Coordinates of C-alpha atoms and ligand atoms in Angstrom, one line a residue:
X1 CA 131.7 35.6 104.2
X2 CA 135.4 35.0 103.8
X3 CA 135.0 31.4 102.6
X4 CA 133.5 30.9 99.1
X5 CA 131.2 28.0 98.6
X6 CA 131.9 27.7 94.9
X7 CA 134.0 29.8 92.6
X8 CA 135.1 29.8 89.0
X9 CA 138.8 30.3 88.7
X10 CA 141.2 29.9 85.8
X11 CA 138.7 27.7 84.0
X12 CA 138.3 25.3 86.9
X13 CA 135.6 25.1 89.6
X14 CA 136.7 25.4 93.2
X15 CA 134.5 24.3 96.1
X16 CA 134.9 24.1 99.8
X17 CA 134.5 20.4 100.8
X18 CA 131.4 20.6 103.0
X19 CA 131.8 17.1 104.2
X20 CA 134.8 18.1 106.2
X21 CA 133.3 21.2 107.9
X22 CA 133.4 22.4 110.6
X23 CA 136.8 20.9 111.6
X24 CA 138.6 21.2 108.2
X25 CA 138.4 23.9 105.5
X26 CA 139.6 22.1 102.4
X27 CA 139.0 23.7 98.9
X28 CA 138.8 21.2 96.0
X29 CA 139.5 22.0 92.4
X30 CA 137.6 20.4 89.5
X31 CA 138.7 20.7 85.9
X32 CA 136.1 18.5 84.2
X33 CA 132.4 17.9 84.4
X34 CA 132.8 14.3 85.8
X35 CA 134.5 15.7 88.8
X36 CA 131.8 18.3 89.3
X37 CA 129.1 15.6 89.0
X38 CA 130.9 13.5 91.6
X39 CA 131.2 16.5 93.9
X40 CA 127.4 17.0 93.8
X41 CA 126.7 13.4 94.3
X42 CA 129.0 12.9 97.2
X43 CA 127.9 16.2 98.9
X44 CA 131.2 18.1 98.6
X45 CA 128.7 20.8 97.5
X46 CA 125.1 20.7 98.5
X47 CA 122.0 22.9 98.9
X48 CA 119.6 23.4 96.0
X49 CA 120.9 26.8 94.6
X50 CA 124.6 25.8 95.0
X51 CA 124.1 22.5 93.1
X52 CA 122.4 24.5 90.3
X53 CA 125.4 26.8 90.1
X54 CA 127.8 23.8 90.2
X55 CA 125.9 22.1 87.4
X56 CA 126.0 25.2 85.2
X57 CA 129.7 25.5 85.7
X58 CA 130.1 21.7 85.1
X59 CA 128.3 22.2 81.7
X60 CA 130.7 25.0 80.8
X61 CA 133.7 22.8 81.6
X62 CA 132.2 19.9 79.7
X63 CA 131.5 21.9 76.5
X64 CA 135.1 23.2 76.3
X65 CA 136.6 22.4 72.9
X66 CA 133.3 21.5 71.2
X67 CA 131.1 23.4 68.7
X68 CA 128.1 22.8 66.3
X69 CA 126.5 19.3 66.2
X70 CA 129.3 17.8 68.3
X71 CA 128.6 20.4 71.1
X72 CA 125.0 19.3 71.1
X73 CA 125.9 15.6 71.5
X74 CA 128.4 16.5 74.1
X75 CA 125.9 18.6 76.0
X76 CA 123.5 15.6 76.2
X77 CA 126.3 13.4 77.7
X78 CA 127.3 16.1 80.2
X79 CA 123.8 17.0 81.2
X80 CA 122.8 13.3 81.7
X81 CA 125.7 12.8 84.1
X82 CA 124.9 16.0 86.1
X83 CA 121.1 15.3 86.1
X84 CA 121.7 11.8 87.5
X85 CA 123.5 13.1 90.6
X86 CA 120.6 14.3 92.8
X87 CA 116.9 14.3 91.9
X88 CA 115.0 16.5 94.3
X89 CA 116.4 20.0 93.9
X90 CA 114.8 21.5 90.8
X91 CA 117.5 24.2 90.6
X92 CA 119.8 21.5 89.0
X93 CA 117.3 20.8 86.2
X94 CA 116.5 24.5 85.9
X95 CA 120.2 25.4 85.5
X96 CA 120.8 22.6 82.9
X97 CA 117.8 23.8 80.9
X98 CA 119.1 27.4 80.9
X99 CA 122.5 26.3 79.8
X100 CA 120.9 24.2 77.0
X101 CA 119.0 27.2 75.7
X102 CA 122.1 29.3 75.5
X103 CA 124.0 26.4 73.8
X104 CA 121.2 26.1 71.1
X105 CA 121.3 29.8 70.4
X106 CA 125.1 29.8 69.9
X107 CA 125.8 26.6 68.0
X108 CA 127.3 28.6 65.1
X109 CA 130.2 29.9 67.3
X110 CA 133.6 28.3 67.1
X111 CA 134.7 26.3 70.2
X112 CA 136.6 29.1 71.9
X113 CA 133.7 31.5 71.6
X114 CA 131.1 29.0 72.5
X115 CA 133.0 28.1 75.7
X116 CA 133.3 31.7 76.6
X117 CA 129.5 32.2 76.1
X118 CA 128.7 29.2 78.2
X119 CA 131.1 30.2 81.0
X120 CA 129.5 33.7 80.9
X121 CA 126.0 32.1 81.4
X122 CA 127.2 30.0 84.3
X123 CA 128.7 33.0 86.0
X124 CA 125.4 34.9 85.4
X125 CA 123.6 32.1 87.2
X126 CA 126.1 32.5 90.1
X127 CA 125.7 36.3 90.3
X128 CA 121.9 36.2 90.0
X129 CA 121.7 33.7 92.8
X130 CA 123.5 36.0 95.2
X131 CA 121.3 39.0 94.0
X132 CA 118.1 36.9 94.5
X133 CA 119.2 35.9 98.0
X134 CA 119.9 39.5 99.0
X135 CA 116.5 40.6 97.6
X136 CA 114.5 37.8 99.3
X137 CA 116.5 38.5 102.4
X138 CA 115.2 42.0 102.5
X139 CA 111.6 40.9 101.9
X140 CA 111.9 38.3 104.6
X141 CA 113.5 40.6 107.2
X142 CA 110.5 42.9 107.1
X143 CA 108.4 40.0 108.5
X144 CA 110.6 39.6 111.6
X145 CA 110.1 41.4 114.9
X146 CA 112.9 43.1 116.7
X147 CA 114.5 41.4 118.6
X148 CA 113.9 38.0 116.8
X149 CA 114.9 34.4 117.3
X150 CA 114.6 32.1 114.4
X151 CA 114.5 28.3 114.3
X152 CA 116.0 26.8 111.2
X153 CA 116.6 23.3 109.8
X154 CA 119.4 22.0 107.7
X155 CA 121.6 24.6 106.0
X156 CA 120.0 27.2 103.7
X157 CA 122.9 29.6 104.1
X158 CA 125.8 30.9 102.2
X159 CA 127.1 27.3 101.9
X160 CA 123.9 26.1 100.2
X161 CA 124.0 28.9 97.6
X162 CA 126.4 31.0 95.6
X163 CA 126.5 33.2 98.7
X164 CA 124.5 35.0 101.4
X165 CA 121.9 32.2 101.7
X166 CA 118.1 32.0 101.6
X167 CA 116.8 31.3 105.1
X168 CA 120.0 32.5 106.5
X169 CA 120.0 35.4 104.0
X170 CA 116.8 36.6 105.8
X171 CA 118.7 36.4 109.1
X172 CA 121.7 38.3 107.6
X173 CA 119.4 41.0 106.1
X174 CA 117.6 41.4 109.4
X175 CA 120.9 42.0 111.1
X176 CA 122.1 44.4 108.4
X177 CA 118.9 46.4 108.9
X178 CA 119.9 46.9 112.5
X179 CA 117.7 44.2 114.1
X180 CA 118.9 42.0 116.9
X181 CA 118.6 38.5 115.6
X182 CA 119.6 35.0 116.9
X183 CA 119.2 31.5 115.6
X184 CA 118.3 28.0 116.9
X185 CA 119.8 25.5 114.5
X186 CA 118.4 21.9 114.3
X187 CA 121.3 19.5 114.2
X188 CA 119.6 17.8 111.1
X189 CA 120.3 14.1 111.3
X190 CA 121.7 12.2 109.5
X191 CA 124.1 14.5 107.6
X192 CA 124.3 17.2 110.3
X193 CA 124.0 20.2 108.0
X194 CA 122.6 22.2 110.9
X195 CA 125.2 21.5 113.6
X196 CA 128.2 21.4 111.2
X197 CA 127.3 24.0 108.5
X198 CA 124.7 26.4 109.8
X199 CA 126.5 26.8 113.1
X200 CA 129.8 27.2 111.3
X201 CA 128.8 30.0 109.0
X202 CA 126.7 31.9 111.6
X203 CA 129.6 31.8 114.0
X204 CA 131.9 33.1 111.3
X205 CA 129.5 36.0 110.9
X206 CA 129.1 36.4 114.7
X207 CA 125.4 35.8 114.6
X208 CA 124.4 34.1 117.9
X209 CA 123.5 30.5 117.3
X210 CA 122.3 27.7 119.5
X211 CA 122.4 24.1 118.2
X212 CA 119.8 21.6 119.3
X213 CA 119.2 17.9 118.4
X214 CA 116.2 17.5 116.1
X215 CA 114.1 16.0 118.8
X216 CA 114.3 19.1 120.9
X217 CA 112.5 21.4 118.5
X218 CA 109.1 20.8 120.2
X219 CA 110.5 21.9 123.5
X220 CA 112.0 25.0 122.0
X221 CA 108.7 25.9 120.3
X222 CA 106.5 25.2 123.3
X223 CA 108.9 27.2 125.5
X224 CA 108.3 30.3 123.4
X225 CA 112.0 30.5 122.6
X226 CA 111.5 31.4 118.9
X227 CA 109.4 33.9 117.0
X228 CA 109.3 32.0 113.8
X229 CA 110.7 29.1 111.8
X230 CA 112.5 29.8 108.5
X231 CA 113.6 27.0 106.2
X232 CA 114.9 26.7 102.6
X233 CA 113.5 24.5 99.9
X234 CA 114.8 22.1 97.2
X235 CA 111.6 22.3 95.2
X236 CA 108.3 24.0 95.9
X237 CA 105.4 22.8 93.8
X238 CA 102.8 25.0 92.0
X239 CA 100.3 24.5 94.9
X240 CA 102.9 25.6 97.6
X241 CA 103.8 22.1 98.8
X242 CA 107.5 22.4 99.9
X243 CA 110.1 19.7 99.6
X244 CA 113.1 20.3 101.9
X245 CA 115.5 18.4 104.1
X246 CA 114.0 15.5 105.9
X247 CA 112.6 16.7 109.2
X248 CA 111.2 19.9 107.8
X249 CA 107.6 18.5 107.8
X250 CA 107.5 17.6 111.5
X251 CA 108.9 21.0 112.2
X252 CA 106.0 22.6 110.3
X253 CA 103.5 20.4 112.2
X254 CA 105.0 21.4 115.5
X255 CA 105.1 25.2 114.6
X256 CA 101.4 25.0 113.6
X257 CA 100.6 23.3 117.0
X258 CA 102.3 26.1 118.8
X259 CA 101.1 29.0 116.7
X260 CA 104.6 29.9 115.4
X261 CA 104.8 31.3 111.8
X262 CA 106.5 28.9 109.4
X263 CA 108.3 30.7 106.6
X264 CA 109.9 29.2 103.5
X265 CA 112.7 31.1 101.7
X266 CA 112.4 30.2 98.1
X267 CA 114.3 31.8 95.2
X268 CA 112.2 31.5 92.0
X269 CA 114.7 29.0 90.7
X270 CA 113.4 26.5 93.3
X271 CA 109.7 27.0 92.5
X272 CA 108.5 24.4 89.9
X273 CA 105.2 25.4 88.4
X274 CA 105.3 22.3 86.2
X275 CA 105.0 20.2 89.3
X276 CA 101.3 20.4 90.5
X277 CA 101.8 19.2 94.0
X278 CA 104.2 17.6 96.5
X279 CA 103.2 14.1 95.5
X280 CA 105.0 14.5 92.2
X281 CA 108.3 15.7 93.7
X282 CA 111.0 12.9 93.4
X283 CA 112.5 12.2 96.8
X284 CA 116.1 11.1 96.9
X285 CA 117.0 8.1 99.1
X286 CA 120.6 8.1 100.3
X287 CA 122.9 5.4 101.4
X288 CA 121.9 3.4 104.6
X289 CA 125.4 4.1 105.9
X290 CA 124.4 7.7 106.7
X291 CA 122.1 6.2 109.4
X292 CA 124.0 3.1 110.3
X293 CA 127.2 5.0 111.1
X294 CA 127.9 8.1 113.2
X295 CA 131.3 9.8 112.9
X296 CA 132.6 6.6 111.3
X297 CA 131.3 4.3 114.1
X298 CA 128.7 1.6 113.6
X299 CA 125.5 2.7 115.5
X300 CA 123.0 0.1 114.3
X301 CA 123.3 -3.7 114.4
X302 CA 124.9 -5.0 111.2
X303 CA 122.3 -6.0 108.6
X304 CA 119.3 -4.2 110.1
X305 CA 116.8 -2.5 107.6
X306 CA 117.3 1.2 107.1
X307 CA 115.2 3.8 105.4
X308 CA 117.0 7.0 104.6
X309 CA 114.9 9.5 102.6
X310 CA 116.8 12.8 102.2
X311 CA 113.8 15.1 101.9
X312 CA 110.2 15.4 103.0
X313 CA 107.2 17.4 101.8
X314 CA 105.5 20.0 103.9
X315 CA 101.9 20.5 102.8
X316 CA 101.1 24.1 101.7
X317 CA 98.5 24.4 104.4
X318 CA 101.2 24.5 107.1
X319 CA 103.2 27.2 105.3
X320 CA 102.6 30.8 106.6
X321 CA 104.4 32.5 103.6
X322 CA 106.8 31.8 100.9
X323 CA 109.5 34.5 100.5
X324 CA 111.0 35.0 97.0
X325 CA 113.2 37.7 95.5
X326 CA 110.1 39.3 93.9
X327 CA 108.1 39.5 97.1
X328 CA 106.2 37.4 99.6
X329 CA 103.6 34.8 98.5
X330 CA 100.6 34.0 100.8
X331 CA 98.0 31.4 100.4
X332 CA 96.4 30.4 98.1
X333 CA 99.8 29.6 96.7
X334 CA 98.4 28.3 93.4
X335 CA 97.7 31.9 92.5
X336 CA 100.4 33.9 94.4
X337 CA 103.3 31.8 93.3
X338 CA 102.3 31.9 89.6
X339 CA 101.8 35.6 89.8
X340 CA 105.3 36.2 91.2
X341 CA 107.1 33.7 89.0
X342 CA 105.4 34.9 85.7
X343 CA 105.9 38.6 86.5
X344 CA 108.4 39.9 84.0
Ligands
MRU401 O1 120.9 17.4 101.2 P1 121.2 18.8 101.1 O2 122.1 19.3 102.1 O3 121.5 19.3 99.7 O4 119.8 19.5 101.5 C1 119.7 20.9 101.5 C2 118.4 21.5 101.9 O5 117.5 20.7 102.2 C3 118.2 23.0 101.9 O6 117.4 23.4 102.9 C4 117.7 23.4 100.5 O7 118.5 22.9 99.5 C5 117.6 24.9 100.4 S1 119.2 25.6 100.4 C6 119.0 27.3 100.1

């Protein structure tokens, strides 16, 4: 893809402002960790792997000029600010833990060398994410018939990752392997990641895409218009319960009702073996304004109660397979996910 989601350039972090897509392509530059934390919180950058990469780059920026004990104290401040941005995607905590390990191993370095080492690690997380997406894309593509039409929810594409995408990575890999593939994209209320972002990036890649409002998915499934559903995940628990964008769970229920396979594209960085089941996954609640307003216009009576959970949990029993960069996990997920994640 011509447009980069996130990029490290001249010791600053550049991100396309996803809030403005599809009508405006504005790239923002951040030179300190506070700016990066703000960008994650306000959804300039979003999608579990992308916010993991952003957090790692934020730590590198934050640690610049520090060494030894002072670097450790500084890390705690920086990590606290980044961790507080969004709670559901485990990639963020995963990236912070990885950066902390590298910091602790290199506390004896002088500030310039420590900064270089931390920057190197953030860039490794960036590169590995793209490699993981390409690998899981190839595994996933093998599951698809030819021709194939995929229904997806939210945006688990290049914009949600360092590049290529997870759910959309499978679509891209299928196309690269010569298959004919098209996509139905749920609009994804209230933030419209499907209609704004998924449609935007698929169109850029000339992959046929049809946008539907979320409440049309049952009609699409019952009409036999799609061969499978593929979604991403913010955190998948050890038992295979899947947290993803709000509206994923009803989609899984509907896919089950209509006998359509429901696949989850999950890089290992989004699988949390420490979390036994979906009940323990923290679900972010976002501002009521996301529901109360549409395109800047008030669409609910002022003062009405609003509930705005950003994610839901799909129980493992509704998930046909979980596709990772090391292969495809099938039920029982308690065993298959552990085997994949712990394989060296
Ligand atoms: O609130 P968002 O836009 O960050 O939510 C994103 C999703 O739910 C994605 O499906 C998930 O992060 C996987 S992205 C590869």
